[in-house]
Amino acid sequence: MLEHDNLQKQLEFARRRLYKLEELKAIKGIDTPPETIIDLEETQKKIAELENRLGIAPTTPPVSTHPGPQPLIIATPKWDRSPFPGLVSFKKADATIFFGRERETDELVKKVAESRFVAVVGASGSGKSSLVGAGLLPRLEANAINSDTTQSKDWLLPDFERGKGWSGLRFTPGELGDNPFLALATKLAPMVEDTPFDLTLKLKENDQECSKQLLQALEGKPQSAEILLFIDQFEELFTIVKHEETIAAFCRLLTLLAKQPRIRVVVTMELSG
């Protein structure tokens, strides 16, 4: 089942890539770069291979190498909702219509692969949360980080389900008042069979407790598995949390987490002034 789910995610990612390449080819016409044609062919071969392994009927005809304009072939499922979420950020379910941020997503994946603490900083409304939710997280599920020591397809990642909201370790420092430890504990508690209240006390009293609890959440997972914390609107730590001691303690906790070999932290933060 896990292998089937992984193949399905890879197929969805390849189909989205094919759609974007075909769109580029349709726009460029006779000016389509040769490398784009090659990329199209390789992507179609990958899709055909995945469809064969999944027992799915082929959906992508061969790419013509003729340099003239080609019809746009949409290989992704039909989108049945508005493509404009308004002020709400894009989530993983919106990845199909999340266009124009491929280069930034590539760069973010590279940063996360190289560092255990990454901050996405930008102006209000610039799409920081969307870049993580609809860009980074789907890429990680598709195994964008793949090395001898880790496979991001095995990671414990935050997830978003329409009607239910976020699950896993995604939170904002001020979503439950001025206590970022409570916000973290509320998301972590179900993963380690504890209560938010008791876990909040443990996290505040012992700097090492959070690392211990996160590693406990990874018990039974492959050695290649890691856990990712997504702290959105990180500026709330300084605008909502009132006590400097709490701010300092939470920053100290994140510093310790960033030193752990199986834990990664991604934060988004508004750049103001």
Coordinates of C-alpha atoms in Angstrom, one line a residue, residues 47 71 84 104 135 143 148 150 157 202 205 225 257:
I47 CA 4.4 8.8 -16.8
P71 CA -2.1 21.3 -28.9
F84 CA -8.4 31.7 -7.0
E104 CA 11.3 29.4 -5.9
G135 CA 5.1 24.0 -3.4
N143 CA 10.7 12.3 -2.7
D148 CA 21.8 7.7 1.1
T150 CA 17.1 10.1 4.0
L157 CA 4.9 16.0 7.1
K202 CA 7.4 19.3 29.8
E205 CA 10.7 22.9 31.8
A225 CA 12.3 9.1 7.9
L257 CA 15.9 21.1 17.2

